[in-house]
mmCIF file of C-alpha atoms and ligand atoms in Angstrom:
data_model
loop_
_atom_site.group_PDB
_atom_site.id
_atom_site.type_symbol
_atom_site.label_atom_id
_atom_site.label_comp_id
_atom_site.label_asym_id
_atom_site.label_seq_id
_atom_site.Cartn_x
_atom_site.Cartn_y
_atom_site.Cartn_z
ATOM 1 C CA MET A 1 0.000 0.000 0.000
ATOM 2 C CA ILE A 2 1.403 3.416 -0.904
ATOM 3 C CA SER A 3 0.246 6.896 0.084
ATOM 4 C CA VAL A 4 -1.460 9.309 -2.282
ATOM 5 C CA GLN A 5 1.581 11.546 -2.168
ATOM 6 C CA ASP A 6 4.022 8.737 -2.951
ATOM 7 C CA GLY A 7 1.824 7.736 -5.867
ATOM 8 C CA GLN A 8 1.771 11.284 -7.192
ATOM 9 C CA ASN A 9 5.547 11.508 -6.901
ATOM 10 C CA ARG A 10 6.008 8.199 -8.721
ATOM 11 C CA VAL A 11 3.835 9.429 -11.582
ATOM 12 C CA LEU A 12 5.423 12.849 -11.841
ATOM 13 C CA THR A 13 9.004 11.556 -11.829
ATOM 14 C CA GLN A 14 8.129 9.486 -14.919
ATOM 15 C CA ILE A 15 7.288 12.639 -16.857
ATOM 16 C CA ALA A 16 10.653 14.001 -17.806
ATOM 17 C CA ARG A 17 9.701 16.813 -20.150
ATOM 18 C CA PRO A 18 6.644 18.518 -21.604
ATOM 19 C CA THR A 19 5.332 18.104 -25.137
ATOM 20 C CA ALA A 20 7.073 20.031 -27.913
ATOM 21 C CA PRO A 21 6.121 23.697 -28.398
ATOM 22 C CA GLU A 22 4.162 24.833 -31.435
ATOM 23 C CA ILE A 23 3.362 28.258 -32.870
ATOM 24 C CA LEU A 24 -0.236 29.391 -32.432
ATOM 25 C CA LEU A 25 -2.184 32.419 -33.493
ATOM 26 C CA LEU A 26 -3.161 34.426 -30.445
ATOM 27 C CA SER A 27 -6.788 33.966 -31.464
ATOM 28 C CA GLN A 28 -6.376 30.187 -31.044
ATOM 29 C CA ALA A 29 -4.386 30.238 -27.850
ATOM 30 C CA ARG A 30 -7.094 30.458 -25.187
ATOM 31 C CA ALA A 31 -6.481 28.022 -22.297
ATOM 32 C CA ARG A 32 -3.194 26.911 -23.867
ATOM 33 C CA VAL A 33 0.088 26.868 -21.964
ATOM 34 C CA LEU A 34 2.766 29.385 -22.857
ATOM 35 C CA ALA A 35 6.071 27.760 -23.903
ATOM 36 C CA GLU A 36 8.193 30.936 -23.828
ATOM 37 C CA ASP A 37 8.963 33.754 -21.430
ATOM 38 C CA VAL A 38 7.344 36.771 -23.057
ATOM 39 C CA THR A 39 9.383 39.972 -22.777
ATOM 40 C CA ALA A 40 7.897 43.379 -23.509
ATOM 41 C CA PRO A 41 9.488 44.924 -26.642
ATOM 42 C CA PHE A 42 8.311 48.412 -25.628
ATOM 43 C CA ASP A 43 6.626 50.267 -22.787
ATOM 44 C CA VAL A 44 2.869 49.918 -22.372
ATOM 45 C CA PRO A 45 1.377 52.437 -22.620
ATOM 46 C CA PRO A 46 4.004 53.651 -25.105
ATOM 47 C CA THR A 47 3.500 57.328 -24.188
ATOM 48 C CA ASP A 48 2.074 59.366 -21.326
ATOM 49 C CA ASN A 49 -1.599 59.725 -22.195
ATOM 50 C CA SER A 50 -4.848 61.079 -20.898
ATOM 51 C CA ALA A 51 -6.959 58.983 -18.518
ATOM 52 C CA VAL A 52 -10.053 61.146 -19.099
ATOM 53 C CA ASP A 53 -11.831 63.302 -21.656
ATOM 54 C CA GLY A 54 -10.811 66.837 -20.760
ATOM 55 C CA TYR A 55 -8.136 69.481 -21.161
ATOM 56 C CA ALA A 56 -4.370 69.056 -21.065
ATOM 57 C CA VAL A 57 -2.477 71.882 -19.376
ATOM 58 C CA ALA A 58 0.966 72.704 -18.012
ATOM 59 C CA SER A 59 1.060 72.430 -14.235
ATOM 60 C CA ALA A 60 2.647 75.910 -14.132
ATOM 61 C CA ASP A 61 -0.746 77.248 -15.304
ATOM 62 C CA ILE A 62 -2.764 75.574 -12.535
ATOM 63 C CA PRO A 63 -4.073 78.210 -10.120
ATOM 64 C CA SER A 64 -3.014 77.545 -6.543
ATOM 65 C CA SER A 65 -6.403 78.922 -5.441
ATOM 66 C CA GLY A 66 -9.466 80.374 -7.143
ATOM 67 C CA THR A 67 -9.733 79.862 -10.906
ATOM 68 C CA ARG A 68 -7.851 80.800 -14.022
ATOM 69 C CA GLU A 69 -8.771 81.252 -17.690
ATOM 70 C CA LEU A 70 -6.837 79.342 -20.369
ATOM 71 C CA ALA A 71 -7.093 79.536 -24.184
ATOM 72 C CA VAL A 72 -8.073 76.303 -25.932
ATOM 73 C CA VAL A 73 -5.728 76.060 -28.939
ATOM 74 C CA ALA A 74 -6.307 72.583 -30.349
ATOM 75 C CA GLU A 75 -8.364 69.416 -30.077
ATOM 76 C CA LEU A 76 -6.748 65.999 -29.794
ATOM 77 C CA PRO A 77 -8.779 62.830 -30.380
ATOM 78 C CA ALA A 78 -7.374 59.454 -29.269
ATOM 79 C CA GLY A 79 -4.825 58.356 -31.856
ATOM 80 C CA ALA A 80 -3.800 61.925 -32.805
ATOM 81 C CA VAL A 81 -0.463 63.427 -31.808
ATOM 82 C CA PHE A 82 -0.019 67.157 -31.221
ATOM 83 C CA ASP A 83 2.798 68.505 -33.405
ATOM 84 C CA GLY A 84 3.530 71.712 -31.550
ATOM 85 C CA ALA A 85 4.093 72.500 -27.924
ATOM 86 C CA LEU A 86 1.819 74.086 -25.421
ATOM 87 C CA ALA A 87 2.637 77.731 -24.570
ATOM 88 C CA ALA A 88 1.912 79.465 -21.286
ATOM 89 C CA GLY A 89 -1.781 80.172 -20.716
ATOM 90 C CA GLN A 90 -2.910 77.509 -23.181
ATOM 91 C CA ALA A 91 -4.915 74.280 -22.929
ATOM 92 C CA ILE A 92 -5.607 71.503 -25.404
ATOM 93 C CA ARG A 93 -8.890 69.637 -25.621
ATOM 94 C CA ILE A 94 -7.851 65.978 -25.211
ATOM 95 C CA MET A 95 -9.702 62.650 -25.346
ATOM 96 C CA THR A 96 -9.037 59.548 -23.259
ATOM 97 C CA GLY A 97 -5.983 57.703 -24.538
ATOM 98 C CA ALA A 98 -4.521 60.597 -26.584
ATOM 99 C CA PRO A 99 -0.807 61.257 -25.942
ATOM 100 C CA ILE A 100 -0.120 64.167 -23.591
ATOM 101 C CA PRO A 101 1.061 67.107 -25.794
ATOM 102 C CA ARG A 102 4.581 68.486 -25.350
ATOM 103 C CA GLY A 103 4.530 71.178 -22.665
ATOM 104 C CA ALA A 104 1.535 69.678 -20.854
ATOM 105 C CA ASP A 105 1.681 67.361 -17.824
ATOM 106 C CA THR A 106 -1.784 67.452 -16.242
ATOM 107 C CA VAL A 107 -5.328 66.874 -17.493
ATOM 108 C CA TYR A 108 -8.538 68.494 -16.252
ATOM 109 C CA PRO A 109 -11.608 66.252 -16.558
ATOM 110 C CA GLN A 110 -14.151 68.141 -18.668
ATOM 111 C CA GLU A 111 -16.670 67.961 -15.792
ATOM 112 C CA VAL A 112 -14.621 70.317 -13.582
ATOM 113 C CA VAL A 113 -14.018 72.897 -16.317
ATOM 114 C CA GLU A 114 -16.248 75.843 -17.198
ATOM 115 C CA LYS A 115 -16.452 76.417 -20.964
ATOM 116 C CA LEU A 116 -16.467 80.023 -22.162
ATOM 117 C CA GLY A 117 -16.375 79.905 -25.981
ATOM 118 C CA ARG A 118 -12.696 79.480 -26.932
ATOM 119 C CA THR A 119 -11.422 79.642 -23.399
ATOM 120 C CA ILE A 120 -11.986 77.560 -20.291
ATOM 121 C CA ARG A 121 -12.023 78.477 -16.613
ATOM 122 C CA VAL A 122 -10.191 75.929 -14.460
ATOM 123 C CA PRO A 123 -10.002 75.382 -10.687
ATOM 124 C CA THR A 124 -6.976 74.194 -8.753
ATOM 125 C CA LEU A 125 -5.750 70.609 -9.353
ATOM 126 C CA ARG A 126 -2.953 68.259 -8.329
ATOM 127 C CA LYS A 127 0.007 68.248 -10.724
ATOM 128 C CA ALA A 128 0.028 65.205 -13.096
ATOM 129 C CA ALA A 129 -3.615 64.401 -12.321
ATOM 130 C CA ASN A 130 -5.385 62.129 -14.831
ATOM 131 C CA VAL A 131 -2.234 61.220 -16.720
ATOM 132 C CA ARG A 132 -1.436 57.565 -17.388
ATOM 133 C CA MET A 133 2.327 57.298 -17.396
ATOM 134 C CA ARG A 134 4.355 55.661 -20.110
ATOM 135 C CA GLY A 135 5.272 52.131 -18.982
ATOM 136 C CA GLU A 136 2.931 52.136 -15.983
ATOM 137 C CA ASP A 137 1.399 48.850 -17.189
ATOM 138 C CA VAL A 138 4.462 47.082 -18.600
ATOM 139 C CA GLN A 139 8.083 48.189 -18.890
ATOM 140 C CA ALA A 140 10.181 47.379 -21.953
ATOM 141 C CA GLY A 141 12.549 44.449 -21.366
ATOM 142 C CA THR A 142 10.695 42.890 -18.451
ATOM 143 C CA VAL A 143 9.207 39.372 -18.545
ATOM 144 C CA VAL A 144 5.481 39.972 -18.663
ATOM 145 C CA ILE A 145 4.222 36.376 -18.713
ATOM 146 C CA GLU A 146 6.295 33.369 -17.728
ATOM 147 C CA ARG A 147 6.613 30.084 -19.548
ATOM 148 C CA GLY A 148 4.179 27.552 -18.107
ATOM 149 C CA THR A 149 1.352 30.047 -17.626
ATOM 150 C CA VAL A 150 -2.130 29.112 -18.806
ATOM 151 C CA LEU A 151 -3.403 31.776 -21.188
ATOM 152 C CA ARG A 152 -6.613 33.223 -19.791
ATOM 153 C CA PRO A 153 -8.434 36.216 -21.280
ATOM 154 C CA ALA A 154 -6.227 38.681 -19.368
ATOM 155 C CA GLU A 155 -2.978 37.108 -20.630
ATOM 156 C CA LEU A 156 -4.267 37.071 -24.214
ATOM 157 C CA GLY A 157 -5.105 40.774 -23.982
ATOM 158 C CA LEU A 158 -1.702 41.530 -22.491
ATOM 159 C CA LEU A 159 0.039 39.682 -25.342
ATOM 160 C CA ALA A 160 -2.050 41.591 -27.893
ATOM 161 C CA SER A 161 -1.115 44.895 -26.225
ATOM 162 C CA LEU A 162 2.526 43.948 -26.889
ATOM 163 C CA GLY A 163 1.709 43.555 -30.580
ATOM 164 C CA ARG A 164 1.991 39.766 -30.543
ATOM 165 C CA VAL A 165 0.189 37.892 -33.304
ATOM 166 C CA GLU A 166 1.555 34.458 -32.474
ATOM 167 C CA VAL A 167 2.783 32.709 -29.365
ATOM 168 C CA LEU A 168 4.707 29.562 -28.605
ATOM 169 C CA ALA A 169 2.516 27.077 -26.707
ATOM 170 C CA TYR A 170 3.024 23.476 -25.670
ATOM 171 C CA ARG A 171 1.210 20.993 -27.838
ATOM 172 C CA ARG A 172 -1.832 19.656 -26.002
ATOM 173 C CA PRO A 173 -1.032 16.182 -24.646
ATOM 174 C CA ARG A 174 -2.904 13.567 -26.683
ATOM 175 C CA VAL A 175 -4.718 11.147 -24.441
ATOM 176 C CA ALA A 176 -6.183 7.894 -25.725
ATOM 177 C CA LEU A 177 -9.260 6.989 -23.712
ATOM 178 C CA LEU A 178 -11.148 3.734 -23.469
ATOM 179 C CA SER A 179 -13.631 2.001 -21.224
ATOM 180 C CA THR A 180 -13.457 -1.703 -20.454
ATOM 181 C CA GLY A 181 -16.159 -4.141 -19.483
ATOM 182 C CA ASP A 182 -18.550 -6.635 -21.097
ATOM 183 C CA GLU A 183 -21.431 -4.932 -19.299
ATOM 184 C CA VAL A 184 -20.615 -1.407 -20.499
ATOM 185 C CA VAL A 185 -22.581 -0.074 -23.511
ATOM 186 C CA GLU A 186 -22.666 3.194 -25.420
ATOM 187 C CA PRO A 187 -25.408 5.689 -24.456
ATOM 188 C CA GLY A 188 -27.963 5.717 -27.248
ATOM 189 C CA SER A 189 -27.758 2.000 -27.913
ATOM 190 C CA PRO A 190 -30.316 -0.418 -26.402
ATOM 191 C CA ARG A 191 -29.443 -1.639 -22.932
ATOM 192 C CA LYS A 192 -30.032 -5.303 -22.187
ATOM 193 C CA PRO A 193 -30.541 -6.665 -18.672
ATOM 194 C CA GLY A 194 -27.246 -6.567 -16.778
ATOM 195 C CA GLN A 195 -25.776 -3.816 -18.943
ATOM 196 C CA ILE A 196 -24.962 -0.256 -17.895
ATOM 197 C CA TYR A 197 -24.277 2.830 -19.930
ATOM 198 C CA ASP A 198 -20.706 4.025 -20.160
ATOM 199 C CA ALA A 199 -20.401 6.971 -17.803
ATOM 200 C CA ASN A 200 -16.635 7.006 -17.375
ATOM 201 C CA ARG A 201 -15.708 7.838 -20.941
ATOM 202 C CA PHE A 202 -17.760 11.011 -20.575
ATOM 203 C CA THR A 203 -16.521 12.107 -17.160
ATOM 204 C CA LEU A 204 -12.957 11.285 -18.182
ATOM 205 C CA ALA A 205 -13.060 12.889 -21.650
ATOM 206 C CA ALA A 206 -14.319 16.114 -20.097
ATOM 207 C CA SER A 207 -11.713 15.843 -17.337
ATOM 208 C CA ILE A 208 -8.926 15.336 -19.896
ATOM 209 C CA GLU A 209 -10.008 18.416 -21.822
ATOM 210 C CA SER A 210 -10.286 20.469 -18.647
ATOM 211 C CA ALA A 211 -6.717 19.454 -17.812
ATOM 212 C CA GLY A 212 -5.525 20.732 -21.209
ATOM 213 C CA GLY A 213 -5.452 17.405 -23.042
ATOM 214 C CA GLU A 214 -6.846 16.317 -26.372
ATOM 215 C CA VAL A 215 -8.965 13.149 -26.337
ATOM 216 C CA LEU A 216 -8.493 10.245 -28.747
ATOM 217 C CA ASP A 217 -11.666 8.278 -28.151
ATOM 218 C CA LEU A 218 -11.075 4.532 -28.487
ATOM 219 C CA GLY A 219 -14.530 3.507 -27.323
ATOM 220 C CA ILE A 220 -15.517 0.525 -25.219
ATOM 221 C CA VAL A 221 -13.492 -2.704 -25.145
ATOM 222 C CA PRO A 222 -15.017 -5.967 -23.921
ATOM 223 C CA ASP A 223 -13.197 -8.095 -21.365
ATOM 224 C CA LEU A 224 -11.296 -10.082 -23.994
ATOM 225 C CA ARG A 225 -7.507 -10.340 -23.926
ATOM 226 C CA ASP A 226 -6.907 -10.042 -27.648
ATOM 227 C CA GLU A 227 -9.205 -7.073 -28.152
ATOM 228 C CA LEU A 228 -7.748 -5.276 -25.189
ATOM 229 C CA ARG A 229 -4.223 -5.965 -26.400
ATOM 230 C CA ALA A 230 -4.986 -4.650 -29.905
ATOM 231 C CA ARG A 231 -6.669 -1.516 -28.567
ATOM 232 C CA LEU A 232 -3.843 -0.747 -26.138
ATOM 233 C CA LEU A 233 -1.286 -1.070 -28.919
ATOM 234 C CA GLU A 234 -3.355 1.337 -31.006
ATOM 235 C CA ALA A 235 -3.557 3.679 -27.998
ATOM 236 C CA SER A 236 0.202 3.688 -27.516
ATOM 237 C CA ALA A 237 0.629 6.291 -30.267
ATOM 238 C CA ALA A 238 -0.740 8.875 -27.827
ATOM 239 C CA ASP A 239 1.194 10.719 -25.106
ATOM 240 C CA ALA A 240 -0.919 9.035 -22.452
ATOM 241 C CA VAL A 241 -3.480 6.262 -22.244
ATOM 242 C CA VAL A 242 -6.376 6.320 -19.784
ATOM 243 C CA THR A 243 -8.594 3.288 -19.256
ATOM 244 C CA SER A 244 -11.324 2.615 -16.722
ATOM 245 C CA GLY A 245 -12.368 -0.684 -15.215
ATOM 246 C CA GLY A 246 -10.656 -4.042 -15.162
ATOM 247 C CA VAL A 247 -7.941 -3.208 -12.645
ATOM 248 C CA SER A 248 -9.265 -4.922 -9.543
ATOM 249 C CA VAL A 249 -8.906 -8.573 -8.649
ATOM 250 C CA GLY A 250 -11.882 -10.146 -10.430
ATOM 251 C CA VAL A 251 -11.611 -12.963 -12.961
ATOM 252 C CA TYR A 252 -12.302 -10.575 -15.869
ATOM 253 C CA ASP A 253 -10.016 -7.783 -14.682
ATOM 254 C CA LEU A 254 -7.579 -8.103 -17.550
ATOM 255 C CA VAL A 255 -6.011 -4.674 -17.871
ATOM 256 C CA LYS A 256 -3.096 -5.443 -15.585
ATOM 257 C CA GLU A 257 -2.360 -8.768 -17.241
ATOM 258 C CA VAL A 258 -2.534 -7.422 -20.808
ATOM 259 C CA LEU A 259 -0.439 -4.411 -19.937
ATOM 260 C CA ASP A 260 2.192 -6.634 -18.372
ATOM 261 C CA ASP A 261 2.380 -8.263 -21.786
ATOM 262 C CA VAL A 262 2.388 -5.242 -24.147
ATOM 263 C CA GLY A 263 3.935 -2.632 -21.835
ATOM 264 C CA ALA A 264 5.299 -2.179 -18.374
ATOM 265 C CA ILE A 265 3.136 -1.970 -15.329
ATOM 266 C CA ASP A 266 3.363 -0.667 -11.840
ATOM 267 C CA PHE A 267 0.309 -1.813 -9.934
ATOM 268 C CA TRP A 268 -0.564 -0.155 -6.689
ATOM 269 C CA GLN A 269 -2.933 -0.142 -3.840
ATOM 270 C CA VAL A 270 -3.234 3.474 -2.818
ATOM 271 C CA ALA A 271 -4.155 4.234 0.780
ATOM 272 C CA MET A 272 -7.186 6.285 -0.085
ATOM 273 C CA GLN A 273 -10.969 6.155 0.000
ATOM 274 C CA PRO A 274 -12.708 5.881 -2.361
ATOM 275 C CA GLY A 275 -9.678 3.749 -2.989
ATOM 276 C CA ARG A 276 -9.334 1.105 -5.552
ATOM 277 C CA PRO A 277 -6.242 -0.384 -7.035
ATOM 278 C CA LEU A 278 -4.650 1.760 -9.669
ATOM 279 C CA ALA A 279 -2.478 0.630 -12.539
ATOM 280 C CA PHE A 280 0.262 2.944 -13.712
ATOM 281 C CA GLY A 281 2.971 2.263 -16.238
ATOM 282 C CA ARG A 282 3.751 2.499 -19.927
ATOM 283 C CA VAL A 283 2.580 1.138 -23.197
ATOM 284 C CA GLY A 284 5.149 1.936 -25.879
ATOM 285 C CA THR A 285 6.193 5.523 -25.235
ATOM 286 C CA ALA A 286 2.808 6.460 -23.718
ATOM 287 C CA HIS A 287 2.194 6.883 -19.994
ATOM 288 C CA PHE A 288 -0.493 4.456 -18.917
ATOM 289 C CA PHE A 289 -3.195 5.080 -16.299
ATOM 290 C CA GLY A 290 -5.549 2.186 -15.535
ATOM 291 C CA LEU A 291 -8.292 3.798 -13.462
ATOM 292 C CA PRO A 292 -10.898 1.930 -11.441
ATOM 293 C CA GLY A 293 -14.313 1.212 -12.962
ATOM 294 C CA ASN A 294 -16.507 2.735 -10.299
ATOM 295 C CA PRO A 295 -17.409 6.170 -11.627
ATOM 296 C CA VAL A 296 -16.523 8.189 -8.523
ATOM 297 C CA ALA A 297 -13.302 6.257 -7.959
ATOM 298 C CA SER A 298 -12.200 6.825 -11.559
ATOM 299 C CA MET A 299 -12.912 10.553 -11.386
ATOM 300 C CA LEU A 300 -11.040 10.833 -8.127
ATOM 301 C CA ALA A 301 -8.077 8.814 -9.396
ATOM 302 C CA PHE A 302 -8.044 11.086 -12.428
ATOM 303 C CA LEU A 303 -7.965 14.219 -10.270
ATOM 304 C CA LEU A 304 -5.230 12.861 -8.024
ATOM 305 C CA PHE A 305 -2.905 11.173 -10.521
ATOM 306 C CA VAL A 306 -3.778 11.912 -14.146
ATOM 307 C CA ARG A 307 -4.524 15.626 -13.936
ATOM 308 C CA PRO A 308 -1.157 16.621 -12.404
ATOM 309 C CA ALA A 309 0.548 14.351 -14.950
ATOM 310 C CA LEU A 310 -1.268 16.026 -17.866
ATOM 311 C CA HIS A 311 -0.467 19.415 -16.407
ATOM 312 C CA LYS A 312 3.218 18.509 -16.296
ATOM 313 C CA LEU A 313 3.144 16.986 -19.789
ATOM 314 C CA GLY A 314 1.350 20.091 -21.017
ATOM 315 C CA GLY A 315 4.077 22.349 -19.624
ATOM 316 C CA ARG A 316 2.131 23.985 -16.808
ATOM 317 C CA ARG A 317 4.005 25.476 -13.893
ATOM 318 C CA ARG A 318 1.193 24.736 -11.465
ATOM 319 C CA LEU A 319 0.340 21.063 -11.216
ATOM 320 C CA PHE A 320 -2.102 20.928 -8.304
ATOM 321 C CA GLY A 321 -5.288 22.775 -7.392
ATOM 322 C CA ASP A 322 -5.649 25.050 -4.388
ATOM 323 C CA THR A 323 -6.972 23.787 -1.092
ATOM 324 C CA PHE A 324 -8.284 25.898 1.728
ATOM 325 C CA GLU A 325 -9.938 25.472 5.092
ATOM 326 C CA ALA A 326 -13.652 25.304 5.850
ATOM 327 C CA ARG A 327 -15.804 24.422 8.840
ATOM 328 C CA ALA A 328 -17.515 21.031 8.746
ATOM 329 C CA THR A 329 -21.221 21.405 9.512
ATOM 330 C CA GLU A 330 -21.732 17.694 10.089
ATOM 331 C CA ALA A 331 -19.918 14.705 11.551
ATOM 332 C CA MET A 332 -17.813 12.755 9.039
ATOM 333 C CA PRO A 333 -16.613 9.245 9.810
ATOM 334 C CA LYS A 334 -12.914 8.862 8.964
ATOM 335 C CA LYS A 335 -10.514 5.923 9.272
ATOM 336 C CA LYS A 336 -6.962 6.731 10.256
ATOM 337 C CA GLY A 337 -4.119 5.599 8.001
ATOM 338 C CA ARG A 338 -5.583 6.513 4.632
ATOM 339 C CA ARG A 339 -6.567 9.717 2.908
ATOM 340 C CA GLU A 340 -10.306 10.059 2.431
ATOM 341 C CA PHE A 341 -12.097 12.227 -0.069
ATOM 342 C CA LYS A 342 -15.734 13.162 0.367
ATOM 343 C CA ARG A 343 -17.850 15.102 -2.060
ATOM 344 C CA GLY A 344 -18.828 18.358 -0.426
ATOM 345 C CA VAL A 345 -20.986 21.408 -0.825
ATOM 346 C CA LEU A 346 -19.002 24.472 0.109
ATOM 347 C CA GLN A 347 -20.934 27.610 1.006
ATOM 348 C CA TRP A 348 -20.186 31.005 2.483
ATOM 349 C CA MET A 349 -22.489 31.221 5.499
ATOM 350 C CA ASP A 350 -22.518 33.391 8.620
ATOM 351 C CA GLY A 351 -19.179 34.950 7.688
ATOM 352 C CA ALA A 352 -17.249 31.711 7.105
ATOM 353 C CA TRP A 353 -16.711 28.938 4.569
ATOM 354 C CA GLN A 354 -18.801 25.965 5.657
ATOM 355 C CA VAL A 355 -18.929 22.523 4.118
ATOM 356 C CA ARG A 356 -21.243 19.525 4.282
ATOM 357 C CA THR A 357 -21.129 16.236 2.391
ATOM 358 C CA THR A 358 -23.439 15.561 -0.545
ATOM 359 C CA GLY A 359 -24.991 12.531 1.179
ATOM 360 C CA PRO A 360 -24.231 8.893 0.309
ATOM 361 C CA GLN A 361 -20.545 8.631 -0.561
ATOM 362 C CA GLY A 362 -20.274 5.204 -2.235
ATOM 363 C CA SER A 363 -17.707 4.997 -5.012
ATOM 364 C CA GLY A 364 -20.398 4.157 -7.569
ATOM 365 C CA ILE A 365 -22.677 7.060 -6.631
ATOM 366 C CA LEU A 366 -21.911 9.531 -9.397
ATOM 367 C CA SER A 367 -24.744 11.830 -8.371
ATOM 368 C CA SER A 368 -22.647 12.605 -5.288
ATOM 369 C CA MET A 369 -20.076 14.255 -7.601
ATOM 370 C CA ALA A 370 -22.735 16.099 -9.557
ATOM 371 C CA ALA A 371 -24.288 17.463 -6.355
ATOM 372 C CA GLY A 372 -20.955 18.692 -5.022
ATOM 373 C CA ASN A 373 -18.684 21.637 -5.696
ATOM 374 C CA CYS A 374 -15.587 20.482 -3.787
ATOM 375 C CA LEU A 375 -13.650 17.551 -2.451
ATOM 376 C CA ILE A 376 -13.288 17.365 1.305
ATOM 377 C CA VAL A 377 -9.741 16.121 1.864
ATOM 378 C CA LEU A 378 -9.157 14.278 5.133
ATOM 379 C CA ASP A 379 -5.511 13.462 5.772
ATOM 380 C CA GLU A 380 -4.046 10.124 6.763
ATOM 381 C CA GLU A 381 -3.527 11.009 10.441
ATOM 382 C CA ARG A 382 -7.018 12.297 10.915
ATOM 383 C CA GLY A 383 -9.786 10.394 12.700
ATOM 384 C CA ASP A 384 -13.530 11.054 12.799
ATOM 385 C CA VAL A 385 -14.537 14.650 12.150
ATOM 386 C CA ALA A 386 -16.945 16.261 14.606
ATOM 387 C CA PRO A 387 -19.296 19.068 13.560
ATOM 388 C CA GLY A 388 -17.529 22.431 13.809
ATOM 389 C CA GLU A 389 -14.037 21.083 13.104
ATOM 390 C CA THR A 390 -11.895 22.560 10.368
ATOM 391 C CA VAL A 391 -11.325 20.478 7.231
ATOM 392 C CA LEU A 392 -9.433 21.023 3.973
ATOM 393 C CA VAL A 393 -11.462 21.497 0.796
ATOM 394 C CA GLU A 394 -10.466 21.564 -2.857
ATOM 395 C CA PRO A 395 -13.069 23.152 -5.138
ATOM 396 C CA PHE A 396 -13.814 21.390 -8.411
HETATM 397 P P1 LIG B 401 -14.446 -3.121 -12.615
HETATM 398 O O1 LIG B 401 -13.281 -2.515 -11.892
HETATM 399 O O2 LIG B 401 -14.218 -3.297 -14.062
HETATM 400 O O3 LIG B 401 -14.882 -4.374 -11.939
HETATM 401 O O4 LIG B 401 -15.642 -2.079 -12.432
HETATM 402 C C1 LIG B 401 -16.119 -1.711 -11.166
HETATM 403 C C2 LIG B 401 -17.538 -1.208 -11.250
HETATM 404 O O5 LIG B 401 -17.589 -0.064 -12.076
HETATM 405 C C3 LIG B 401 -18.511 -2.183 -11.849
HETATM 406 O O6 LIG B 401 -19.732 -2.083 -11.172
HETATM 407 C C4 LIG B 401 -18.631 -1.730 -13.281
HETATM 408 O O7 LIG B 401 -19.851 -2.110 -13.860
HETATM 409 C C5 LIG B 401 -18.536 -0.228 -13.122
HETATM 410 N N1 LIG B 401 -18.037 0.377 -14.351
HETATM 411 C C6 LIG B 401 -16.957 -0.044 -15.055
HETATM 412 N N2 LIG B 401 -16.769 0.719 -16.141
HETATM 413 C C7 LIG B 401 -17.757 1.639 -16.134
HETATM 414 C C8 LIG B 401 -18.099 2.714 -17.011
HETATM 415 N N3 LIG B 401 -17.360 2.975 -18.095
HETATM 416 N N4 LIG B 401 -19.168 3.479 -16.703
HETATM 417 C C9 LIG B 401 -19.901 3.208 -15.588
HETATM 418 N N5 LIG B 401 -19.614 2.223 -14.729
HETATM 419 C C10 LIG B 401 -18.562 1.437 -14.987
HETATM 420 MG MG1 LIG B 402 -14.926 -4.536 -15.501
#
């Protein structure tokens, strides 16, 4: 029996390097992982510019008390540059984003200015008010976004503001996915007595995509050695192979045996609950993950072992999700010596994060995942949880 953490370490040490980088258009790079450190080629904003619609003036012309009249000598829309320089006693009508004209250093918002034909009357104002300084967002030469960062909307906008059209991103890890079991049938097809619809290929395909992977769907394989062998060999062209079912100790649990034959296998009992045996190893050059068949157990094993592996393969800097503390609102039975994961509902109530379980926690009860918004993570050393105690939660 090994611990969850030992298992995670054993998986991650097998992943030596990420997939190769590829060039992507910025417009196709959402949720992809940056494969370069991006340095700013120039300051953003590139010039001092106005933060408001108003009037640019020289601070020497700002009255220290009372008001003062200034002549409006030009109008500057965003995108226009003023050729001349501001002289004493002058102001320039300026729009948000327009570069601050030479000689000016402060902008009056139009709301505080009194318009008198071709002049304006201005009150007192702090020097440099309403000016966005050159480089206040990003300075030329600095690393703006580090390699290994997932590109969210903000990062994409930042890259565009640097003039980037393309970026280097890690290729999405290709993950071959298959379900095993004579009883498992495709949704949409008739279901005979004793058969169940394949749930795992849907939870796992979505989980693979959420973790940045690309799914190669290899369907459902019956519990037959030769078919399983052929399908695993086909799967080995991928970066990783994920199967569900067939890894426990039943007569028809063939995954371990077939993998021993066509690949290399490391078979573990992980000290966790829901905890089923997990097969990890290789088939060809692909990393192999044989997940349990029970739908909750396979999702959990994915979250604990496959997701960090795909994150590492996909070049991400951050491999694990965030956990934080919440108050348990109910008693939770817990055996010492293994890590237990319950499906929880996390809510902000009475000024604190509070968490309850979703009800029955059996490893086949998939509705307990659907009803939840977090995992409640109870460490190995912990015993029963009493209401009011603090527990760790990981939102999903
Ligand atoms: P196994 O480890 O193959 O014995 O599977 C354990 C349990 O999970 C059994 O009750 C299977 O019927 C069920 N199971 C296996 N694969 C799937 C699947 N793809 N979707 C839903 N349930 C499954
Ligand atoms: Mg089975």
